[in-house]
Amino acid sequence: MTETTSYDPAPPDIVRAAYGELVVGDLESARWFWVNVLGFVVTAASSSPKALYLRGYDELTHHNLILTEGRTPAAARLAYRVRTPDDLDRAERFHRERGCRTERVPAGATRGVGEAVRVEDPLGFTLEFFRDIEPAERLIQRYDLRRGGHIARIDHFNLMVPDVPASYRYYSSLGFGCSETIEDEDTLYAAWMYRKQTVHDVAFTGGAGPRLHHIGFFAHESHQVLHVCDILGSLHEEAHIERGPGRHGVSNAFYVYLRDPDGHRMEIYTSDYYTGDPDHPTYRWSVHDPRRRDFWGHEVVESWYKEGSAVLDLDGTPRPVSDSRIDESAVTVGADGLGIIRREPGAGTRTVSPPGARS
Ligand code: XXG
Ligand code: FE2
Ligand code: CA
């Protein structure tokens, strides 16, 4: 880990981003998109609540994504797996100390998942921390079963937040390292933070929030990203393609962003890099670098900066949204086409700082 500060009480030892639950308006339309087109594996289906429990081909756990039918499309919660049962107590103490509402739920409250702690976090998201989950068969070499985007596993959550520095500080206190940022002299526009040894488990996009920006899912090969776009084109369902395919500057991943029938955004993401060494540095992109969000300098569409999914509190009520303090899309923005194009000499340099350099 790159974080050296110690916190009291100690945070839970988080292993990785593990699953998200999305509320969808019509489960059959959602099934068409996530299962038929994208190729998620259905581990289980339930009728009350009306829900699908989905996973990627590599996953060893019951689900990475739950789709639940409900009245208002929203993100119900985001779940992190922790290392030991004691980490449930740590998650509870850590959040109570910060004045957050917490709730302990028994094993089985979520199908396949053991006892868990749920919290309304300081940023306004409902998080779940769990240790135990039913195992599932890893289908990595069942090439005969694969379809669509060949989704392998969950990779990350991307959160739309009005205050990126506050989000950075909260996740630092939870023991996350920082792999990359977008910034200028006085503003932090975005940050990518990790527990598992990849670029991220969570990232922040500045915008009205709390809202879910997207859930990122890993595929092994870039042609799988292209293939899903070809399928959507063939079906004349190309409107589901929002941004890309392309190569990210941040993370180096090959990507595409899709919108599901309810507007929830997902990313298919492949080929980022290893971050597990203890002195892994933070790469800092200038907000003026047109390559930061698309390495080839392609425009970022406005909807990508502005739209996101509502998030629910512990009672299932949508959270009120506060306006953003910053608007990256309005800064100079060579690549985005939303601001004034200014290609300054020297813009484009990515700087590298040692771990923990930003306070
Ligand atoms: O996963 C990601 C992203 O957060 O979705 C966006 C990696 C990189 C980027 S960016 O648009 O900044 O290249
Ligand atoms: Fe992403
Ligand atoms: Ca489009």
CSV table of C-alpha atoms and ligand atoms in Angstrom, one decimal:
chain,number,residue,atom,x,y,z
A,1,MET,CA,0.0,0.0,0.0
A,2,THR,CA,1.1,3.5,-0.6
A,3,GLU,CA,-0.5,5.1,2.4
A,4,THR,CA,1.7,5.6,5.4
A,5,THR,CA,-0.5,7.5,7.8
A,6,SER,CA,-2.2,5.4,10.5
A,7,TYR,CA,-5.8,5.9,11.5
A,8,ASP,CA,-7.6,5.3,14.7
A,9,PRO,CA,-9.8,3.3,14.8
A,10,ALA,CA,-8.1,1.1,12.2
A,11,PRO,CA,-9.9,0.7,8.9
A,12,PRO,CA,-11.1,-2.7,7.7
A,13,ASP,CA,-8.6,-4.6,5.5
A,14,ILE,CA,-10.4,-4.3,2.2
A,15,VAL,CA,-9.5,-6.9,-0.5
A,16,ARG,CA,-11.3,-5.4,-3.5
A,17,ALA,CA,-14.4,-3.9,-5.1
A,18,ALA,CA,-16.7,-7.0,-5.1
A,19,TYR,CA,-20.2,-6.3,-6.4
A,20,GLY,CA,-22.8,-3.6,-7.1
A,21,GLU,CA,-26.6,-3.7,-6.9
A,22,LEU,CA,-28.4,-1.8,-9.6
A,23,VAL,CA,-32.2,-1.2,-9.5
A,24,VAL,CA,-33.6,-1.5,-13.0
A,25,GLY,CA,-37.1,-0.6,-14.3
A,26,ASP,CA,-37.7,-3.9,-16.2
A,27,LEU,CA,-35.7,-7.0,-15.4
A,28,GLU,CA,-36.4,-8.6,-18.8
A,29,SER,CA,-34.9,-5.6,-20.7
A,30,ALA,CA,-32.0,-5.6,-18.3
A,31,ARG,CA,-31.5,-9.3,-18.8
A,32,TRP,CA,-31.4,-8.7,-22.6
A,33,PHE,CA,-28.6,-6.2,-22.2
A,34,TRP,CA,-26.4,-7.7,-19.4
A,35,VAL,CA,-26.9,-11.4,-20.2
A,36,ASN,CA,-27.8,-11.7,-23.9
A,37,VAL,CA,-25.6,-8.9,-25.3
A,38,LEU,CA,-22.8,-8.5,-22.7
A,39,GLY,CA,-22.6,-12.2,-21.8
A,40,PHE,CA,-22.7,-12.1,-18.0
A,41,VAL,CA,-23.2,-15.5,-16.4
A,42,VAL,CA,-26.5,-16.0,-14.4
A,43,THR,CA,-25.6,-17.6,-11.1
A,44,ALA,CA,-29.1,-17.3,-9.7
A,45,ALA,CA,-32.5,-15.6,-10.2
A,46,SER,CA,-35.0,-14.8,-7.6
A,47,SER,CA,-38.7,-13.8,-7.8
A,48,SER,CA,-39.0,-11.9,-4.5
A,49,PRO,CA,-37.3,-9.6,-4.9
A,50,LYS,CA,-37.3,-10.0,-8.7
A,51,ALA,CA,-33.6,-10.1,-9.2
A,52,LEU,CA,-30.7,-11.6,-11.2
A,53,TYR,CA,-27.3,-12.5,-9.7
A,54,LEU,CA,-24.6,-12.2,-12.4
A,55,ARG,CA,-20.9,-12.9,-12.6
A,56,GLY,CA,-18.0,-12.8,-15.1
A,57,TYR,CA,-16.3,-15.9,-16.5
A,58,ASP,CA,-13.3,-15.7,-14.1
A,59,GLU,CA,-15.1,-15.0,-10.9
A,60,LEU,CA,-14.9,-17.5,-8.0
A,61,THR,CA,-17.7,-15.8,-6.1
A,62,HIS,CA,-21.5,-15.9,-6.4
A,63,HIS,CA,-22.0,-12.6,-8.1
A,64,ASN,CA,-20.4,-9.3,-9.1
A,65,LEU,CA,-23.6,-7.6,-10.1
A,66,ILE,CA,-27.2,-7.8,-8.8
A,67,LEU,CA,-30.0,-6.4,-11.0
A,68,THR,CA,-33.1,-5.8,-8.9
A,69,GLU,CA,-36.4,-4.7,-10.5
A,70,GLY,CA,-37.8,-1.6,-8.8
A,71,ARG,CA,-39.7,1.6,-9.5
A,72,THR,CA,-36.8,4.0,-9.8
A,73,PRO,CA,-33.5,3.1,-11.5
A,74,ALA,CA,-30.6,3.7,-9.0
A,75,ALA,CA,-27.5,2.2,-7.5
A,76,ALA,CA,-28.7,0.5,-4.2
A,77,ARG,CA,-25.2,-0.3,-2.9
A,78,LEU,CA,-21.6,-1.0,-3.7
A,79,ALA,CA,-19.8,-3.8,-1.9
A,80,TYR,CA,-16.2,-4.4,-0.8
A,81,ARG,CA,-14.9,-7.7,0.3
A,82,VAL,CA,-12.8,-7.7,3.5
A,83,ARG,CA,-10.0,-10.1,4.5
A,84,THR,CA,-11.3,-11.5,7.9
A,85,PRO,CA,-14.5,-11.6,9.9
A,86,ASP,CA,-12.9,-9.1,12.4
A,87,ASP,CA,-12.8,-6.6,9.5
A,88,LEU,CA,-16.6,-6.4,9.8
A,89,ASP,CA,-16.2,-5.0,13.3
A,90,ARG,CA,-13.5,-2.6,12.1
A,91,ALA,CA,-15.7,-1.4,9.3
A,92,GLU,CA,-18.5,-0.7,11.8
A,93,ARG,CA,-16.3,1.1,14.4
A,94,PHE,CA,-14.5,3.1,11.7
A,95,HIS,CA,-17.7,4.5,10.3
A,96,ARG,CA,-19.5,5.0,13.6
A,97,GLU,CA,-16.5,7.0,14.8
A,98,ARG,CA,-17.1,9.3,11.7
A,99,GLY,CA,-20.8,9.7,12.6
A,100,CYS,CA,-22.0,7.5,9.8
A,101,ARG,CA,-25.2,5.4,10.0
A,102,THR,CA,-24.3,1.7,10.1
A,103,GLU,CA,-26.3,-1.5,10.0
A,104,ARG,CA,-25.3,-5.1,10.5
A,105,VAL,CA,-27.2,-7.6,8.3
A,106,PRO,CA,-27.2,-11.4,8.9
A,107,ALA,CA,-25.9,-14.0,6.4
A,108,GLY,CA,-28.3,-14.4,3.6
A,109,ALA,CA,-29.7,-10.8,3.7
A,110,THR,CA,-28.1,-10.7,0.2
A,111,ARG,CA,-28.4,-14.0,-1.6
A,112,GLY,CA,-25.0,-15.9,-1.4
A,113,VAL,CA,-23.4,-13.3,1.0
A,114,GLY,CA,-22.4,-13.9,4.6
A,115,GLU,CA,-22.9,-11.5,7.5
A,116,ALA,CA,-22.2,-7.9,6.4
A,117,VAL,CA,-21.9,-4.4,7.6
A,118,ARG,CA,-23.7,-1.7,5.6
A,119,VAL,CA,-22.9,2.0,6.0
A,120,GLU,CA,-24.0,5.4,4.7
A,121,ASP,CA,-20.5,6.6,4.0
A,122,PRO,CA,-19.3,10.2,4.5
A,123,LEU,CA,-19.6,10.8,0.7
A,124,GLY,CA,-23.3,9.7,0.7
A,125,PHE,CA,-22.9,6.3,-0.9
A,126,THR,CA,-24.3,3.1,0.7
A,127,LEU,CA,-21.4,0.6,1.1
A,128,GLU,CA,-21.4,-3.0,2.2
A,129,PHE,CA,-18.5,-4.8,3.7
A,130,PHE,CA,-18.6,-8.6,3.8
A,131,ARG,CA,-16.1,-11.4,4.2
A,132,ASP,CA,-18.0,-14.6,3.2
A,133,ILE,CA,-19.6,-15.3,-0.1
A,134,GLU,CA,-20.7,-18.6,-1.7
A,135,PRO,CA,-18.2,-19.9,-4.1
A,136,ALA,CA,-19.0,-20.2,-7.8
A,137,GLU,CA,-17.4,-22.3,-10.6
A,138,ARG,CA,-14.6,-20.4,-12.4
A,139,LEU,CA,-15.5,-20.6,-16.1
A,140,ILE,CA,-12.3,-19.1,-17.5
A,141,GLN,CA,-11.7,-22.0,-19.9
A,142,ARG,CA,-15.3,-22.6,-20.9
A,143,TYR,CA,-14.7,-20.8,-24.2
A,144,ASP,CA,-17.7,-22.7,-25.5
A,145,LEU,CA,-20.0,-20.7,-23.1
A,146,ARG,CA,-18.7,-17.2,-23.8
A,147,ARG,CA,-20.7,-14.5,-25.5
A,148,GLY,CA,-20.8,-10.8,-26.0
A,149,GLY,CA,-18.1,-8.9,-24.2
A,150,HIS,CA,-16.5,-11.9,-22.6
A,151,ILE,CA,-16.7,-10.2,-19.2
A,152,ALA,CA,-14.1,-11.7,-16.9
A,153,ARG,CA,-14.7,-10.0,-13.5
A,154,ILE,CA,-15.6,-6.8,-11.8
A,155,ASP,CA,-12.8,-4.2,-11.8
A,156,HIS,CA,-13.9,-0.9,-10.2
A,157,PHE,CA,-16.6,1.6,-9.1
A,158,ASN,CA,-16.5,5.1,-10.5
A,159,LEU,CA,-18.2,7.7,-8.2
A,160,MET,CA,-19.5,11.1,-9.2
A,161,VAL,CA,-18.8,13.4,-6.3
A,162,PRO,CA,-19.0,17.2,-5.8
A,163,ASP,CA,-15.8,17.2,-3.7
A,164,VAL,CA,-13.0,15.1,-5.1
A,165,PRO,CA,-10.4,16.0,-2.4
A,166,ALA,CA,-12.8,15.0,0.4
A,167,SER,CA,-13.4,11.7,-1.5
A,168,TYR,CA,-9.6,11.2,-1.8
A,169,ARG,CA,-9.2,11.8,1.9
A,170,TYR,CA,-11.9,9.4,2.9
A,171,TYR,CA,-10.6,6.6,0.7
A,172,SER,CA,-7.0,7.3,1.9
A,173,SER,CA,-8.2,6.8,5.5
A,174,LEU,CA,-9.6,3.5,4.4
A,175,GLY,CA,-6.1,2.4,3.3
A,176,PHE,CA,-6.4,2.9,-0.5
A,177,GLY,CA,-3.3,3.8,-2.5
A,178,CYS,CA,-3.5,6.4,-5.3
A,179,SER,CA,-2.3,5.3,-8.8
A,180,GLU,CA,-3.2,8.3,-10.9
A,181,THR,CA,-4.7,11.8,-10.7
A,182,ILE,CA,-5.9,14.6,-13.0
A,183,GLU,CA,-5.0,18.0,-11.6
A,184,ASP,CA,-3.7,21.5,-12.2
A,185,GLU,CA,-1.8,23.8,-9.8
A,186,ASP,CA,-4.7,24.2,-7.4
A,187,THR,CA,-7.4,21.7,-8.2
A,188,LEU,CA,-7.7,17.9,-8.0
A,189,TYR,CA,-10.2,17.0,-10.7
A,190,ALA,CA,-10.1,13.2,-10.5
A,191,ALA,CA,-8.3,10.4,-8.7
A,192,TRP,CA,-7.9,6.6,-9.1
A,193,MET,CA,-7.4,4.5,-5.9
A,194,TYR,CA,-6.7,0.9,-5.2
A,195,ARG,CA,-6.6,-2.0,-2.7
A,196,LYS,CA,-6.1,-4.9,-5.1
A,197,GLN,CA,-2.9,-4.6,-7.2
A,198,THR,CA,-4.3,-2.9,-10.2
A,199,VAL,CA,-4.9,0.8,-11.1
A,200,HIS,CA,-8.1,1.0,-9.1
A,201,ASP,CA,-11.0,-0.3,-7.2
A,202,VAL,CA,-12.6,3.1,-7.0
A,203,ALA,CA,-12.2,6.4,-8.9
A,204,PHE,CA,-13.9,9.8,-8.6
A,205,THR,CA,-15.3,12.0,-11.3
A,206,GLY,CA,-16.1,15.6,-10.3
A,207,GLY,CA,-19.8,16.2,-10.8
A,208,ALA,CA,-23.1,16.6,-9.1
A,209,GLY,CA,-23.3,13.8,-6.5
A,210,PRO,CA,-23.4,11.5,-4.8
A,211,ARG,CA,-24.2,9.5,-8.0
A,212,LEU,CA,-22.7,6.4,-9.5
A,213,HIS,CA,-20.8,7.2,-12.6
A,214,HIS,CA,-20.2,3.6,-13.7
A,215,ILE,CA,-19.1,0.1,-12.8
A,216,GLY,CA,-16.1,-1.1,-14.7
A,217,PHE,CA,-15.8,-4.8,-15.7
A,218,PHE,CA,-12.6,-6.4,-16.9
A,219,ALA,CA,-12.2,-8.3,-20.2
A,220,HIS,CA,-9.0,-10.0,-21.1
A,221,GLU,CA,-8.5,-8.8,-24.6
A,222,SER,CA,-9.1,-5.6,-26.5
A,223,HIS,CA,-10.9,-7.4,-29.4
A,224,GLN,CA,-13.6,-8.4,-26.9
A,225,VAL,CA,-14.3,-4.7,-26.4
A,226,LEU,CA,-14.6,-4.2,-30.1
A,227,HIS,CA,-16.8,-7.3,-30.6
A,228,VAL,CA,-19.5,-6.1,-28.2
A,229,CYS,CA,-19.6,-2.8,-30.3
A,230,ASP,CA,-20.0,-4.9,-33.5
A,231,ILE,CA,-22.9,-6.8,-31.9
A,232,LEU,CA,-24.7,-3.6,-30.8
A,233,GLY,CA,-24.2,-2.2,-34.3
A,234,SER,CA,-25.6,-5.4,-35.9
A,235,LEU,CA,-28.6,-5.2,-33.7
A,236,HIS,CA,-29.1,-1.5,-34.5
A,237,GLU,CA,-28.7,-0.9,-30.8
A,238,GLU,CA,-25.7,1.4,-31.3
A,239,ALA,CA,-27.3,4.1,-29.1
A,240,HIS,CA,-26.1,2.0,-26.1
A,241,ILE,CA,-22.5,2.9,-27.0
A,242,GLU,CA,-21.8,6.2,-25.2
A,243,ARG,CA,-18.0,6.7,-25.4
A,244,GLY,CA,-15.2,4.9,-27.2
A,245,PRO,CA,-13.9,2.3,-27.9
A,246,GLY,CA,-10.5,3.9,-27.2
A,247,ARG,CA,-7.3,3.8,-25.1
A,248,HIS,CA,-7.4,5.6,-21.8
A,249,GLY,CA,-4.5,7.9,-20.9
A,250,VAL,CA,-5.1,7.4,-17.2
A,251,SER,CA,-4.7,3.6,-16.5
A,252,ASN,CA,-3.6,2.7,-20.1
A,253,ALA,CA,-6.8,0.6,-20.4
A,254,PHE,CA,-8.6,-0.1,-23.6
A,255,TYR,CA,-12.2,0.7,-23.0
A,256,VAL,CA,-15.8,1.3,-24.1
A,257,TYR,CA,-18.6,2.9,-22.0
A,258,LEU,CA,-22.1,1.5,-22.6
A,259,ARG,CA,-25.5,2.6,-21.2
A,260,ASP,CA,-28.0,-0.1,-20.2
A,261,PRO,CA,-31.7,0.2,-20.9
A,262,ASP,CA,-32.2,2.3,-17.6
A,263,GLY,CA,-29.2,4.5,-18.4
A,264,HIS,CA,-26.8,2.9,-15.9
A,265,ARG,CA,-23.3,3.3,-17.3
A,266,MET,CA,-20.9,0.3,-17.5
A,267,GLU,CA,-17.4,0.1,-18.8
A,268,ILE,CA,-15.6,-2.8,-20.4
A,269,TYR,CA,-11.9,-2.3,-19.4
A,270,THR,CA,-8.8,-4.2,-20.3
A,271,SER,CA,-5.0,-4.2,-20.0
A,272,ASP,CA,-4.2,-1.8,-17.1
A,273,TYR,CA,-1.1,-2.4,-15.0
A,274,TYR,CA,0.3,-3.8,-11.7
A,275,THR,CA,0.5,-1.5,-8.7
A,276,GLY,CA,1.4,-3.9,-5.9
A,277,ASP,CA,4.9,-2.7,-5.0
A,278,PRO,CA,5.0,-0.7,-1.8
A,279,ASP,CA,6.7,2.3,-3.4
A,280,HIS,CA,4.4,2.4,-6.4
A,281,PRO,CA,4.3,6.1,-7.5
A,282,THR,CA,1.3,8.3,-8.3
A,283,TYR,CA,1.1,9.4,-12.0
A,284,ARG,CA,-0.3,12.9,-12.2
A,285,TRP,CA,-1.9,14.1,-15.4
A,286,SER,CA,-2.3,17.7,-16.2
A,287,VAL,CA,-5.9,18.6,-16.8
A,288,HIS,CA,-4.7,20.4,-20.0
A,289,ASP,CA,-3.3,17.2,-21.5
A,290,PRO,CA,-5.6,16.1,-24.3
A,291,ARG,CA,-4.4,12.5,-23.9
A,292,ARG,CA,-5.4,12.1,-20.3
A,293,ARG,CA,-8.9,10.6,-20.8
A,294,ASP,CA,-8.4,9.3,-24.3
A,295,PHE,CA,-4.8,8.6,-25.3
A,296,TRP,CA,-5.6,9.4,-28.9
A,297,GLY,CA,-7.1,12.7,-28.1
A,298,HIS,CA,-10.7,11.9,-29.0
A,299,GLU,CA,-13.5,13.9,-27.6
A,300,VAL,CA,-15.3,13.0,-24.4
A,301,VAL,CA,-19.0,13.3,-24.9
A,302,GLU,CA,-20.8,15.7,-22.6
A,303,SER,CA,-23.2,13.1,-21.2
A,304,TRP,CA,-20.2,11.2,-19.9
A,305,TYR,CA,-19.2,14.2,-17.7
A,306,LYS,CA,-22.7,15.1,-16.7
A,307,GLU,CA,-24.9,12.0,-16.3
A,308,GLY,CA,-24.9,9.4,-13.5
A,309,SER,CA,-27.2,7.0,-11.6
A,310,ALA,CA,-29.0,8.1,-8.4
A,311,VAL,CA,-27.8,6.3,-5.2
A,312,LEU,CA,-30.0,5.0,-2.5
A,313,ASP,CA,-29.6,5.3,1.3
A,314,LEU,CA,-30.0,2.4,3.7
A,315,ASP,CA,-33.8,2.7,3.6
A,316,GLY,CA,-33.8,2.6,-0.2
A,317,THR,CA,-34.6,6.3,-0.6
A,318,PRO,CA,-32.7,8.3,-3.3
A,319,ARG,CA,-30.0,10.6,-1.9
A,320,PRO,CA,-30.3,14.3,-2.6
A,321,VAL,CA,-27.6,15.5,-5.0
A,322,SER,CA,-25.3,18.5,-4.5
A,323,ASP,CA,-23.8,20.5,-7.4
A,324,SER,CA,-20.2,20.0,-8.3
A,325,ARG,CA,-17.6,22.4,-6.9
A,326,ILE,CA,-15.6,21.9,-10.1
A,327,ASP,CA,-16.3,21.2,-13.7
A,328,GLU,CA,-13.4,19.5,-15.6
A,329,SER,CA,-15.4,19.6,-18.8
A,330,ALA,CA,-15.4,23.4,-18.7
A,331,VAL,CA,-11.6,23.7,-18.2
A,332,THR,CA,-9.6,23.9,-21.3
A,333,VAL,CA,-9.9,20.8,-22.7
A,334,GLY,CA,-8.2,19.9,-25.8
A,335,ALA,CA,-9.6,16.4,-26.0
A,336,ASP,CA,-13.1,17.0,-24.8
A,337,GLY,CA,-14.4,19.5,-27.2
A,338,LEU,CA,-16.5,21.0,-24.4
A,339,GLY,CA,-14.2,23.8,-23.5
A,340,ILE,CA,-11.7,26.1,-25.2
A,341,ILE,CA,-9.0,24.2,-27.0
A,342,ARG,CA,-5.7,25.3,-25.8
A,343,ARG,CA,-2.7,23.2,-26.6
A,344,GLU,CA,0.1,24.8,-24.6
A,345,PRO,CA,3.7,23.9,-25.2
A,346,GLY,CA,4.6,21.5,-22.6
A,347,ALA,CA,1.0,20.5,-21.8
A,348,GLY,CA,1.0,16.8,-22.0
A,349,THR,CA,3.6,16.0,-19.5
A,350,ARG,CA,2.6,13.5,-16.9
A,351,THR,CA,4.5,13.8,-13.7
A,352,VAL,CA,5.3,11.2,-11.2
A,353,SER,CA,5.3,11.5,-7.4
A,354,PRO,CA,6.3,9.1,-4.7
A,355,PRO,CA,3.6,7.5,-2.6
A,356,GLY,CA,1.6,9.6,-0.3
A,357,ALA,CA,3.0,12.9,-1.7
A,358,ARG,CA,-0.4,14.7,-1.8
A,359,SER,CA,-1.6,15.7,1.7
B,1,XXG,O1,-11.5,3.4,-15.5
B,1,XXG,C1,-11.1,4.5,-15.9
B,1,XXG,C2,-12.1,5.6,-16.0
B,1,XXG,O2,-12.2,6.1,-14.7
B,1,XXG,O3,-13.3,5.0,-16.3
B,1,XXG,C3,-11.7,6.7,-16.8
B,1,XXG,C4,-9.8,4.8,-16.4
B,1,XXG,C5,-9.5,5.9,-17.0
B,1,XXG,C6,-10.4,6.9,-17.3
B,1,XXG,S1,-10.1,8.3,-18.2
B,1,XXG,O4,-11.3,8.8,-18.8
B,1,XXG,O5,-9.6,9.3,-17.2
B,1,XXG,O6,-9.0,8.0,-19.1
B,2,FE2,FE,-13.7,3.2,-15.3
B,3,CA,CA,-23.7,7.1,-28.9
